[in-house]
mmCIF file of N, CA, C and O in Angstrom:
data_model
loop_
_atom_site.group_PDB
_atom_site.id
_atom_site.type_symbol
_atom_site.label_atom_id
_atom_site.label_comp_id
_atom_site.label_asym_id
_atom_site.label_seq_id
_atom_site.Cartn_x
_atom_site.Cartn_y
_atom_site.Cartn_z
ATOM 1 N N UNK H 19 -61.090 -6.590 12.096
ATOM 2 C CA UNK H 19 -59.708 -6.307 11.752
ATOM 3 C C UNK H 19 -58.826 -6.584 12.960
ATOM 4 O O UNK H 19 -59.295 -6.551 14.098
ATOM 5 N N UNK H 20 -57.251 -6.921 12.657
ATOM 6 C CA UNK H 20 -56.701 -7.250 13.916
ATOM 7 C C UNK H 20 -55.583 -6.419 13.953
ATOM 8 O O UNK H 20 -54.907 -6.008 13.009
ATOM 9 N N UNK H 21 -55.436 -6.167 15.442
ATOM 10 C CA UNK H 21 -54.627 -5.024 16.230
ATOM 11 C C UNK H 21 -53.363 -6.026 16.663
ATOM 12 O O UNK H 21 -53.286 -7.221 16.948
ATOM 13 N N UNK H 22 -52.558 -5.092 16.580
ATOM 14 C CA UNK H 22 -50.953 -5.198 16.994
ATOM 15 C C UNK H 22 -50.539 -4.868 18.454
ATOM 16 O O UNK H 22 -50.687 -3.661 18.647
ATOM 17 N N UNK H 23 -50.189 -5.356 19.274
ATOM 18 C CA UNK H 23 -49.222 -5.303 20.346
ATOM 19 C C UNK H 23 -47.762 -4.991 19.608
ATOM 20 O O UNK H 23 -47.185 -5.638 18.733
ATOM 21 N N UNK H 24 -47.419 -3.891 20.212
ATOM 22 C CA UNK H 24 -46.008 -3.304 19.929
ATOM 23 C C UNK H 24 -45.278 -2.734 21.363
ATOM 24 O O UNK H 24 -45.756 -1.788 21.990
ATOM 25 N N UNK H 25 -44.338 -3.287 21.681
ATOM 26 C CA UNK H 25 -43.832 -3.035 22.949
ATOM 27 C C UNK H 25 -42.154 -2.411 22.087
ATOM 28 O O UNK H 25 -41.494 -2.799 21.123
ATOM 29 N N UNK H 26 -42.017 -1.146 23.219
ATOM 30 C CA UNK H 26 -40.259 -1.065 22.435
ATOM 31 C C UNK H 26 -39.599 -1.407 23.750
ATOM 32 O O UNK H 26 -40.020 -1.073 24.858
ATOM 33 N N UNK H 27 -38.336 -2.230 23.454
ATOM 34 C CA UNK H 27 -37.737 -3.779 24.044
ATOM 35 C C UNK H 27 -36.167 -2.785 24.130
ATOM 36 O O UNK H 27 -35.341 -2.930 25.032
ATOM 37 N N UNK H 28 -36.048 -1.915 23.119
ATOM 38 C CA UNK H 28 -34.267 -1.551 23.052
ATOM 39 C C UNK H 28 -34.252 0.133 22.962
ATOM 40 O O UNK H 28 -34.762 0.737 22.018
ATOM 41 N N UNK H 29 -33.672 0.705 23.949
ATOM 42 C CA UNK H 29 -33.251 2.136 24.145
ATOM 43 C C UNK H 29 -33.435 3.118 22.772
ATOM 44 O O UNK H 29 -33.426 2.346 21.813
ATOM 45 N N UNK H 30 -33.535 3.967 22.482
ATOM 46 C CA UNK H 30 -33.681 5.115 21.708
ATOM 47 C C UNK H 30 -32.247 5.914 21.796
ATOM 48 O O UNK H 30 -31.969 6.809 20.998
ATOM 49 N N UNK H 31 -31.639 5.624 22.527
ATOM 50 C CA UNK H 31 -30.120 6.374 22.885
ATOM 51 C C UNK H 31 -29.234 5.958 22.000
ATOM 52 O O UNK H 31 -28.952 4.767 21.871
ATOM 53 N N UNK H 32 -28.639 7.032 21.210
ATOM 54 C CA UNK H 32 -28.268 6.720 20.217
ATOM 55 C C UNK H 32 -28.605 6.670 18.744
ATOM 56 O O UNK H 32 -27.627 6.593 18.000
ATOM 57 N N UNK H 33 -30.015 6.703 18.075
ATOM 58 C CA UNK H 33 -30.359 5.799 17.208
ATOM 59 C C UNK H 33 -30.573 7.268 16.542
ATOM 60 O O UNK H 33 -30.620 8.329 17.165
ATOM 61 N N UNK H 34 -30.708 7.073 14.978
ATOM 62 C CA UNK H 34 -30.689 8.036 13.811
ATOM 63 C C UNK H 34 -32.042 8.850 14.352
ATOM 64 O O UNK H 34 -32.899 8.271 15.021
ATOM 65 N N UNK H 35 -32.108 9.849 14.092
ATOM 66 C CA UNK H 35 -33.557 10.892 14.124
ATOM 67 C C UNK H 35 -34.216 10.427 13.601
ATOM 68 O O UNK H 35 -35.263 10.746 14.164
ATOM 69 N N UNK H 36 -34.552 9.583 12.532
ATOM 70 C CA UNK H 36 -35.809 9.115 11.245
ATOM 71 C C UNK H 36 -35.968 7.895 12.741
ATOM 72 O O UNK H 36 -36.930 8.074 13.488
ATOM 73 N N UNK H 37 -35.270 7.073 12.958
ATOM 74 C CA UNK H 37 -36.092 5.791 13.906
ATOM 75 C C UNK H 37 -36.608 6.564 15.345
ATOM 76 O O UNK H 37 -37.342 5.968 16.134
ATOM 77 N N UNK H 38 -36.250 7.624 15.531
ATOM 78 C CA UNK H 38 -36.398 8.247 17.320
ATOM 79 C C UNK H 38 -37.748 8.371 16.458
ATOM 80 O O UNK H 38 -38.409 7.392 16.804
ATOM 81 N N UNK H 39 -38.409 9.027 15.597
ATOM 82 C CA UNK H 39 -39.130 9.494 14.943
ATOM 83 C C UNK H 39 -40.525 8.477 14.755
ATOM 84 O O UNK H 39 -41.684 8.681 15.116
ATOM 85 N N UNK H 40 -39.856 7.195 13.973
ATOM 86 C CA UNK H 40 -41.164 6.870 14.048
ATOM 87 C C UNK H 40 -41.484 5.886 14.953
ATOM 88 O O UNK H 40 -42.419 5.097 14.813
ATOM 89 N N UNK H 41 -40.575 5.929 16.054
ATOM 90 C CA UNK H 41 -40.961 5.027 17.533
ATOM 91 C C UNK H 41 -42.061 6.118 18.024
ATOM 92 O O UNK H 41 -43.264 5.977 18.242
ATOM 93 N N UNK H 42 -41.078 7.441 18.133
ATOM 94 C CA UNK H 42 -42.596 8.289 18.709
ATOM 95 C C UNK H 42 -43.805 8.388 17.898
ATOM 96 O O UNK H 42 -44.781 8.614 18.613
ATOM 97 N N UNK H 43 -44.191 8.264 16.177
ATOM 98 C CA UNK H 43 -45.035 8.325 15.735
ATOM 99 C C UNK H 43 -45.973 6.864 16.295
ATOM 100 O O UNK H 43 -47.172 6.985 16.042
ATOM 101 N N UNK H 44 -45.640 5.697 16.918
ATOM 102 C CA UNK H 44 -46.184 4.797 17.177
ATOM 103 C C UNK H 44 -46.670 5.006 18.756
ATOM 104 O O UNK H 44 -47.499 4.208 19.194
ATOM 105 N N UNK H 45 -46.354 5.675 19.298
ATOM 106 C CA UNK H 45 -46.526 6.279 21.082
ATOM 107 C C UNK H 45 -45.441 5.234 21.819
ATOM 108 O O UNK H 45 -45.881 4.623 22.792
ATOM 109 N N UNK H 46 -44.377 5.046 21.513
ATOM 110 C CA UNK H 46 -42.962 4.617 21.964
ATOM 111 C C UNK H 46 -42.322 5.753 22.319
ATOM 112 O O UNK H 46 -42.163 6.616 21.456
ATOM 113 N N UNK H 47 -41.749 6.001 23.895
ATOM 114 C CA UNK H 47 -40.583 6.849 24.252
ATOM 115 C C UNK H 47 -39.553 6.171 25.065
ATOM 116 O O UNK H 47 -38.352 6.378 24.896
ATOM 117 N N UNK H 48 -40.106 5.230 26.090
ATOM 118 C CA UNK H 48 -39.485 4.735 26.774
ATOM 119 C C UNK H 48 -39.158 3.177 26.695
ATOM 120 O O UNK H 48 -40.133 2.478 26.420
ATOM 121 N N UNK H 49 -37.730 2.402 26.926
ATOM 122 C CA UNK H 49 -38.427 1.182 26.884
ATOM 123 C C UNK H 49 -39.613 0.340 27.781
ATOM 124 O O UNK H 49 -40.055 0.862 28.804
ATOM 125 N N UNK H 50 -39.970 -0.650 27.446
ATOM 126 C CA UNK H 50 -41.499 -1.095 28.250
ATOM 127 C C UNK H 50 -42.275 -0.642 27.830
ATOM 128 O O UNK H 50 -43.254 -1.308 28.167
ATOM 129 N N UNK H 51 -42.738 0.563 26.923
ATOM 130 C CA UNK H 51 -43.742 1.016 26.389
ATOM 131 C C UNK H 51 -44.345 0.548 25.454
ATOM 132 O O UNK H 51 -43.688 0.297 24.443
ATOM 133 N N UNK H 52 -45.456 0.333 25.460
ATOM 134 C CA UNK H 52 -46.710 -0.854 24.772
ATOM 135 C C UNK H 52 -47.676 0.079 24.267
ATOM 136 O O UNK H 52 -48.092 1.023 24.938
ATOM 137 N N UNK H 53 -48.137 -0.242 22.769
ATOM 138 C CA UNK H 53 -49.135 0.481 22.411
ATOM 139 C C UNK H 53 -50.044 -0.613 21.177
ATOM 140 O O UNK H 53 -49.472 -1.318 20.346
ATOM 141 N N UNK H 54 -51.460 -0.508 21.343
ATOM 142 C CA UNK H 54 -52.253 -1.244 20.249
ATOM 143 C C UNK H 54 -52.709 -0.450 19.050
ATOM 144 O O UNK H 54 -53.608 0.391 19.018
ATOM 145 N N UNK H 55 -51.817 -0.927 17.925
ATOM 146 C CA UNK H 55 -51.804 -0.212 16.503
ATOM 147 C C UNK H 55 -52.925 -1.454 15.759
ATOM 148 O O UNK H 55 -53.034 -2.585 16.233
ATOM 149 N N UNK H 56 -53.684 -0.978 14.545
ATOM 150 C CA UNK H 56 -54.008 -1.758 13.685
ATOM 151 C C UNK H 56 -53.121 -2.037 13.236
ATOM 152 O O UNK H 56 -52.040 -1.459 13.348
ATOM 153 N N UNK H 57 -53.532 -3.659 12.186
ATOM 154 C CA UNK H 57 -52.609 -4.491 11.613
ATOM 155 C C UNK H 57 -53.519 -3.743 10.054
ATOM 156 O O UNK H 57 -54.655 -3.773 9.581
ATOM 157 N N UNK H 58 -52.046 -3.062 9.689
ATOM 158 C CA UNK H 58 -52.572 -2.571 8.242
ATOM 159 C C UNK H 58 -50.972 -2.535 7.492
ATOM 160 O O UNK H 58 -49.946 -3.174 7.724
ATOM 161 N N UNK H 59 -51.306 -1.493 6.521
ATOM 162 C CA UNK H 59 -49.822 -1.555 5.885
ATOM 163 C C UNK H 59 -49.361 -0.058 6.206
ATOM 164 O O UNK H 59 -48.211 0.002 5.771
ATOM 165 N N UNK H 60 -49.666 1.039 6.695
ATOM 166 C CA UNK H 60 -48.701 1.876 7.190
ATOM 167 C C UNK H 60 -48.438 1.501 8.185
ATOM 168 O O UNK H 60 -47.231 1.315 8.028
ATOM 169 N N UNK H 61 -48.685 1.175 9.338
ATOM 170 C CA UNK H 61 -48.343 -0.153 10.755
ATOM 171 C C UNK H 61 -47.282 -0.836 10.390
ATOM 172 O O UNK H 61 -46.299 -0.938 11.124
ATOM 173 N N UNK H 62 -47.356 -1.330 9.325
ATOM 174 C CA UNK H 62 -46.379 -2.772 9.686
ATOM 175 C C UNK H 62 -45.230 -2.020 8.415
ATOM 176 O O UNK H 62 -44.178 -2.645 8.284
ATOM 177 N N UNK H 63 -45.357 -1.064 7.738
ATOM 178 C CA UNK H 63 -44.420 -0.116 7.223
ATOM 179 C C UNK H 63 -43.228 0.433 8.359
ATOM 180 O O UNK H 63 -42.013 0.385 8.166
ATOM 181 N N UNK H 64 -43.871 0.929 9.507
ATOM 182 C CA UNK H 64 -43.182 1.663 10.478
ATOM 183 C C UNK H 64 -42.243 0.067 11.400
ATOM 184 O O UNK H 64 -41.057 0.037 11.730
ATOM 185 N N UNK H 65 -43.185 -0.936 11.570
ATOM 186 C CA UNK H 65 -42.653 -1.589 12.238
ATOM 187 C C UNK H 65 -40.982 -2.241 11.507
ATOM 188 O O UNK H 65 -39.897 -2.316 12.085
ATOM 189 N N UNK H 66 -41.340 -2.635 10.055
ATOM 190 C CA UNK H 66 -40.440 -2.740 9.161
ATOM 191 C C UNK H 66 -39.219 -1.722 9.358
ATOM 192 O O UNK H 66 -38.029 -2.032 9.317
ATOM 193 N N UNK H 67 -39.778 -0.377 9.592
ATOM 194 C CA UNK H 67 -38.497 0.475 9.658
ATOM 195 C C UNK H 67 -37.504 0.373 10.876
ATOM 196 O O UNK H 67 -36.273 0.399 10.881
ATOM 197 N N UNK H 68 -38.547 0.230 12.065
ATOM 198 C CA UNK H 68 -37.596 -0.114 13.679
ATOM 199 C C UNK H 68 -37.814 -1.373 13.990
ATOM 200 O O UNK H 68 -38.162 -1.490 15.165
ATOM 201 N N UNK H 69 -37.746 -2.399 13.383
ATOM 202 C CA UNK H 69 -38.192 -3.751 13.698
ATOM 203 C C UNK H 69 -37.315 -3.986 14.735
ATOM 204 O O UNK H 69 -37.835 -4.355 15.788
ATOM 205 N N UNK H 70 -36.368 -3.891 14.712
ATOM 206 C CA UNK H 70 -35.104 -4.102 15.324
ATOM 207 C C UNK H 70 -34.903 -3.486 17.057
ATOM 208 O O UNK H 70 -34.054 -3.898 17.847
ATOM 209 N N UNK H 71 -35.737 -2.625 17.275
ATOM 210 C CA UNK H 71 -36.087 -2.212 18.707
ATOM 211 C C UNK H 71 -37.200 -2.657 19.195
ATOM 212 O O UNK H 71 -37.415 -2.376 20.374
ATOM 213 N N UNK H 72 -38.091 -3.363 18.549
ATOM 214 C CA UNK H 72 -39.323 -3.581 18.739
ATOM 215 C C UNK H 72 -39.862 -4.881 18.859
ATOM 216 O O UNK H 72 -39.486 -5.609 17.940
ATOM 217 N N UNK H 73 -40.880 -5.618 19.967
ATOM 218 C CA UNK H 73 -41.632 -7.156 19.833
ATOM 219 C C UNK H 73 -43.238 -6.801 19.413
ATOM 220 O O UNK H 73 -44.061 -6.018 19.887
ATOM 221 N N UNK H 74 -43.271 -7.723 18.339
ATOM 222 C CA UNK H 74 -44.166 -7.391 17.682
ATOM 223 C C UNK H 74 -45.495 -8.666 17.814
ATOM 224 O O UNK H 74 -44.895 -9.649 17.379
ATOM 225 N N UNK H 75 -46.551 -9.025 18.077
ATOM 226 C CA UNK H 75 -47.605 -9.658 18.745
ATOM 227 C C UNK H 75 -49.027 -9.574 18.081
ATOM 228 O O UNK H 75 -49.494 -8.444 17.939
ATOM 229 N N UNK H 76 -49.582 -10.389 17.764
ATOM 230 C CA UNK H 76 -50.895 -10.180 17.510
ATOM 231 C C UNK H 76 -52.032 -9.950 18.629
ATOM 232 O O UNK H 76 -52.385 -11.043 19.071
ATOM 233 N N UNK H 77 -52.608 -9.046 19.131
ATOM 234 C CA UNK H 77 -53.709 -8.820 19.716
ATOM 235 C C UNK H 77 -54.797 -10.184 19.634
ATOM 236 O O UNK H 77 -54.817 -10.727 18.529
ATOM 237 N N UNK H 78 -55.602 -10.716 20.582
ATOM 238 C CA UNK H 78 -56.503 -11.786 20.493
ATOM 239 C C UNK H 78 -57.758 -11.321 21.261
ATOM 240 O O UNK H 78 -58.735 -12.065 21.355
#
């Protein structure tokens, strides 16, 4: 199965409680922060929701 590189790229300052939310459900607090998620469909559910703060990468 293949894993995700997820780095968050754009500040949390500011942003609705539901996205602060599921940046931290992914282990995102700070920007620069990188974490390896499986590539499944609650994964790429969450990424869908903050896509927009986030670079998204396939693991190799």
């Amino acid at each position: 199965m293949a894993n995700l590189n997820i780095k968050l790229v754009k500040s949390l300052n500011g942003r609705i409680a539901k996205h602060k939310a599921t940046a931290e459900a992914l282990g995102l607090r700070h920007i620069g922060d990188t974490t390896v998620q499986p590539d499944n469909e609650a994964t790429r559910g969450k990424i869908a929701h903050i896509g927009y703060l986030l670079q998204v990468s396939e693991e190799q």
